[in-house]
């Protein structure tokens, strides 16, 4: 496991403006937390997996105190659980908790869709259009993994264009526990086309500045996502 962590550190060291390869500076607790969080987000650390302090120390050149600080930070975010005598592990997220996350997303991303329609710049709208073109290509090419990654970017750009930094921070934390569910079996061809049709409809509303309609469309879109996840519950929670 330690070798796997070291190998992946080279690939992920630039995420979020963290530590550049070759930088001898010891990472902060926040930087270590960012690194672990990204591995959880991408499925490299899976629910129930132990997070061995010594492996993280070796991978990052970090002190034990900073690793523990990072793990405590992630425990506060609901991503890690720390048990006496057992240490830290990636927290498993049950369907009930996922339902609560989706309910929060419905409200928060709905607000962002409305604010994007009201306040986004022409440049931000053009970037969203370009991203939609890439999503269309993913559907045509039946590329669910790439669609999943671009889908997150599509939602992120709407949040960014809304100008609401408080909601942006909240959503960043909410999305991590369920991110891995949005890659493999969640996106079969039919789900891919349905999700992308929602995107295209919302894009028209966002570009037209129809704030109320855009908010309602985003709420329906995220609600439909949870309904789909509920139908395939057995694929993730056995």
C-alpha positions as MATLAB code, in Angstrom:
seq = 'XXXXXXXXXXXXXXXXXXXXXXXXXXXXXXXXXXXXXXXXXXXXXXXXXXXXXXXXXXXXXXXXXXXXXXXXXXXXXXXXXXXXXXXXXXXXXXXXXXXXXXXXXXXXXXXXXXXXXXXXXXXXXXXXXXXXXXXXXXXXXXXXXXXXXXXXXXXXXXXXXXXXXXXXXXXXXXXXXXXXXXXXXXXXXXXXXXXXXXXXXXXXXXXXXXXXXXXXXXXXXXXXXXXXXXXXXXXXXX';
ca = [
       0.000    0.000    0.000;
       2.817    2.372    0.806;
       4.250    2.010   -2.696;
       0.842    2.736   -4.172;
       0.546    5.887   -2.109;
       4.005    7.102   -3.080;
       3.331    6.475   -6.765;
       0.043    8.338   -6.619;
       1.532   11.278   -4.734;
       3.563   12.244   -7.808;
       0.373   12.376   -9.847;
      -1.720   14.280   -7.326;
       0.822   16.633   -5.830;
      -0.378   19.666   -7.796;
      -4.055   19.290   -6.880;
      -5.488   22.429   -5.337;
      -2.153   24.239   -5.572;
      -0.618   21.888   -3.048;
       3.019   20.908   -3.147;
       5.014   20.900   -6.349;
       7.077   17.820   -7.112;
      10.530   18.225   -5.625;
       9.405   20.770   -3.015;
      11.227   19.896    0.228;
       8.851   21.852    2.429;
       6.926   19.626    4.804;
       3.188   19.709    4.013;
       0.690   21.346    6.331;
      -2.242   19.542    7.869;
      -4.558   21.207    5.360;
      -2.424   20.050    2.421;
      -2.404   16.489    3.707;
      -6.182   16.635    4.148;
      -6.556   17.883    0.563;
      -4.448   14.977   -0.683;
      -6.393   12.318    1.246;
      -9.701   13.943    0.282;
      -8.797   13.785   -3.397;
      -8.000   10.077   -3.142;
     -11.377    9.483   -1.506;
     -13.046   11.565   -4.197;
     -11.499    9.548   -7.006;
     -12.032    6.166   -5.354;
      -8.359    5.419   -4.653;
      -9.256    5.235   -0.954;
     -12.477    3.243   -0.632;
     -15.091    3.105    2.154;
     -13.876    1.055    5.095;
     -10.201    1.239    4.078;
      -7.767    1.952    6.891;
      -5.687    5.108    6.558;
      -2.329    4.055    7.983;
      -0.488    7.036    9.438;
       2.981    5.733    8.671;
       2.114    5.223    4.980;
       0.888    8.793    4.652;
       3.967   10.066    6.498;
       6.256    8.222    4.075;
       4.293    9.324    1.021;
       4.216   12.998    1.875;
       7.259   13.585    4.016;
       4.919   14.779    6.738;
       5.139   14.766   10.495;
       2.884   12.468   12.513;
       1.251   15.449   14.208;
       0.292   17.002   10.846;
      -1.113   13.684    9.576;
      -3.233   13.377   12.686;
      -4.365   16.974   12.291;
      -5.416   16.191    8.713;
      -7.319   13.058    9.698;
      -9.142   14.943   12.455;
     -10.072   17.632    9.936;
     -11.476   14.974    7.591;
     -13.352   13.368   10.464;
     -15.021   16.729   11.049;
     -16.053   16.770    7.374;
     -17.616   13.333    7.695;
     -15.139   11.623    5.359;
     -13.084    9.725    7.918;
     -13.929    7.942   11.142;
     -11.382    7.558   13.926;
     -11.796    4.746   16.441;
      -9.812    4.145   19.597;
      -7.229    1.376   19.138;
      -8.153    0.993   15.440;
      -7.112    4.336   14.018;
      -8.613    6.097   11.036;
     -10.525    4.677    8.086;
     -12.581    6.026    5.196;
     -16.132    6.439    6.375;
     -18.813    4.350    4.685;
     -21.749    6.417    3.496;
     -25.144    4.740    3.755;
     -28.099    5.511    1.520;
     -29.886    7.479    4.238;
     -26.933    9.843    4.542;
     -26.670   10.109    0.755;
     -30.363   11.076    0.687;
     -29.651   13.914    3.115;
     -26.735   15.059    0.968;
     -28.932   15.122   -2.132;
     -31.628   17.106   -0.329;
     -29.037   19.705    0.594;
     -27.728   19.750   -2.981;
     -31.253   20.262   -4.358;
     -31.606   23.468   -2.357;
     -28.060   24.802   -2.713;
     -27.510   24.061   -6.396;
     -30.999   25.309   -7.198;
     -30.057   28.674   -5.724;
     -26.812   28.657   -7.713;
     -28.616   27.947  -10.972;
     -30.886   30.934  -10.383;
     -27.946   33.182   -9.497;
     -25.958   31.992  -12.519;
     -28.881   32.949  -14.761;
     -28.906   36.409  -13.171;
     -25.207   37.161  -12.766;
     -22.928   34.970  -14.911;
     -20.602   36.769  -17.311;
     -20.558   36.132  -21.042;
     -17.247   34.343  -20.608;
     -18.710   32.013  -17.978;
     -21.693   31.269  -20.206;
     -19.434   30.504  -23.162;
     -17.339   28.154  -21.025;
     -20.493   26.295  -19.973;
     -21.548   25.959  -23.609;
     -18.133   24.533  -24.526;
     -18.371   22.053  -21.689;
     -21.829   21.008  -22.847;
     -20.398   20.222  -26.280;
     -17.911   17.869  -24.607;
     -20.716   16.214  -22.648;
     -22.635   15.663  -25.882;
     -19.566   13.945  -27.318;
     -19.360   11.666  -24.282;
     -22.920   10.523  -24.896;
     -22.242    9.874  -28.587;
     -19.035    7.988  -27.755;
     -20.558    6.156  -24.765;
     -17.847    7.369  -22.397;
     -19.416    7.255  -18.886;
     -16.205    7.828  -16.912;
     -15.386   10.990  -18.822;
     -19.015   12.105  -18.623;
     -18.897   11.695  -14.844;
     -15.837   13.904  -14.548;
     -17.204   16.548  -16.937;
     -20.564   16.459  -15.184;
     -18.894   17.519  -11.941;
     -17.120   20.303  -13.801;
     -20.427   21.415  -15.371;
     -22.043   21.726  -11.951;
     -18.941   23.422  -10.533;
     -18.999   26.072  -13.236;
     -22.621   26.895  -12.482;
     -21.782   27.284   -8.804;
     -18.756   29.433   -9.686;
     -20.807   31.598  -12.037;
     -23.387   32.166   -9.323;
     -20.798   34.096   -7.322;
     -21.829   32.445   -4.051;
     -18.574   31.410   -2.364;
     -20.309   30.173    0.797;
     -22.440   27.687   -1.129;
     -19.417   26.677   -3.189;
     -17.530   25.653   -0.041;
     -20.505   23.753    1.341;
     -21.035   21.843   -1.899;
     -17.374   20.901   -2.142;
     -17.745   19.018    1.118;
     -21.131   17.533    0.259;
     -20.051   16.108   -3.073;
     -16.991   14.188   -1.934;
     -18.659   11.238   -0.135;
     -20.872   10.403   -3.121;
     -18.468   11.319   -5.910;
     -17.285    7.769   -6.479;
     -20.868    6.602   -6.966;
     -21.142    8.794  -10.034;
     -18.587    6.990  -12.163;
     -19.023    3.321  -12.974;
     -22.436    1.663  -13.027;
     -24.345    4.859  -12.216;
     -24.003    6.025  -15.830;
     -25.288    3.398  -18.264;
     -26.292    4.613  -21.726;
     -29.915    5.448  -20.824;
     -28.894    7.369  -17.691;
     -26.227    9.161  -19.645;
     -28.732   10.411  -22.217;
     -31.303   11.395  -19.590;
     -28.782   13.357  -17.527;
     -27.417   15.098  -20.599;
     -30.910   16.010  -21.807;
     -31.434   17.729  -18.452;
     -28.178   19.620  -18.952;
     -29.176   20.831  -22.395;
     -32.576   22.025  -21.171;
     -31.003   23.828  -18.222;
     -28.381   25.435  -20.419;
     -31.081   27.100  -22.510;
     -32.695   28.523  -19.372;
     -29.375   29.687  -17.935;
     -28.379   31.451  -21.145;
     -31.806   33.072  -21.428;
     -31.556   34.446  -17.889;
     -34.685   32.624  -16.731;
     -33.667   32.346  -13.104;
     -36.786   30.795  -11.557;
     -37.127   28.195  -14.293;
     -33.413   27.361  -14.106;
     -33.669   26.836  -10.356;
     -36.661   24.531  -10.754;
     -34.899   22.579  -13.499;
     -31.789   22.099  -11.374;
     -33.869   20.898   -8.460;
     -35.597   18.324  -10.674;
     -32.279   17.224  -12.165;
     -30.637   16.524   -8.809;
     -33.800   14.904   -7.468;
     -33.870   12.595  -10.473;
     -30.252   11.693   -9.775;
     -31.137   10.466   -6.310;
     -34.130    8.510   -7.610;
     -31.798    6.744  -10.021;
     -29.306    6.021   -7.263;
     -32.084    4.594   -5.086;
     -33.064    2.171   -7.848;
     -29.550    0.772   -8.002;
     -29.056    0.763   -4.235;
     -28.107   -2.911   -4.236;
     -25.089   -2.169   -6.434;
     -23.499   -0.095   -3.693;
     -25.057   -1.104   -0.377;
     -25.227   -4.875    0.083;
];
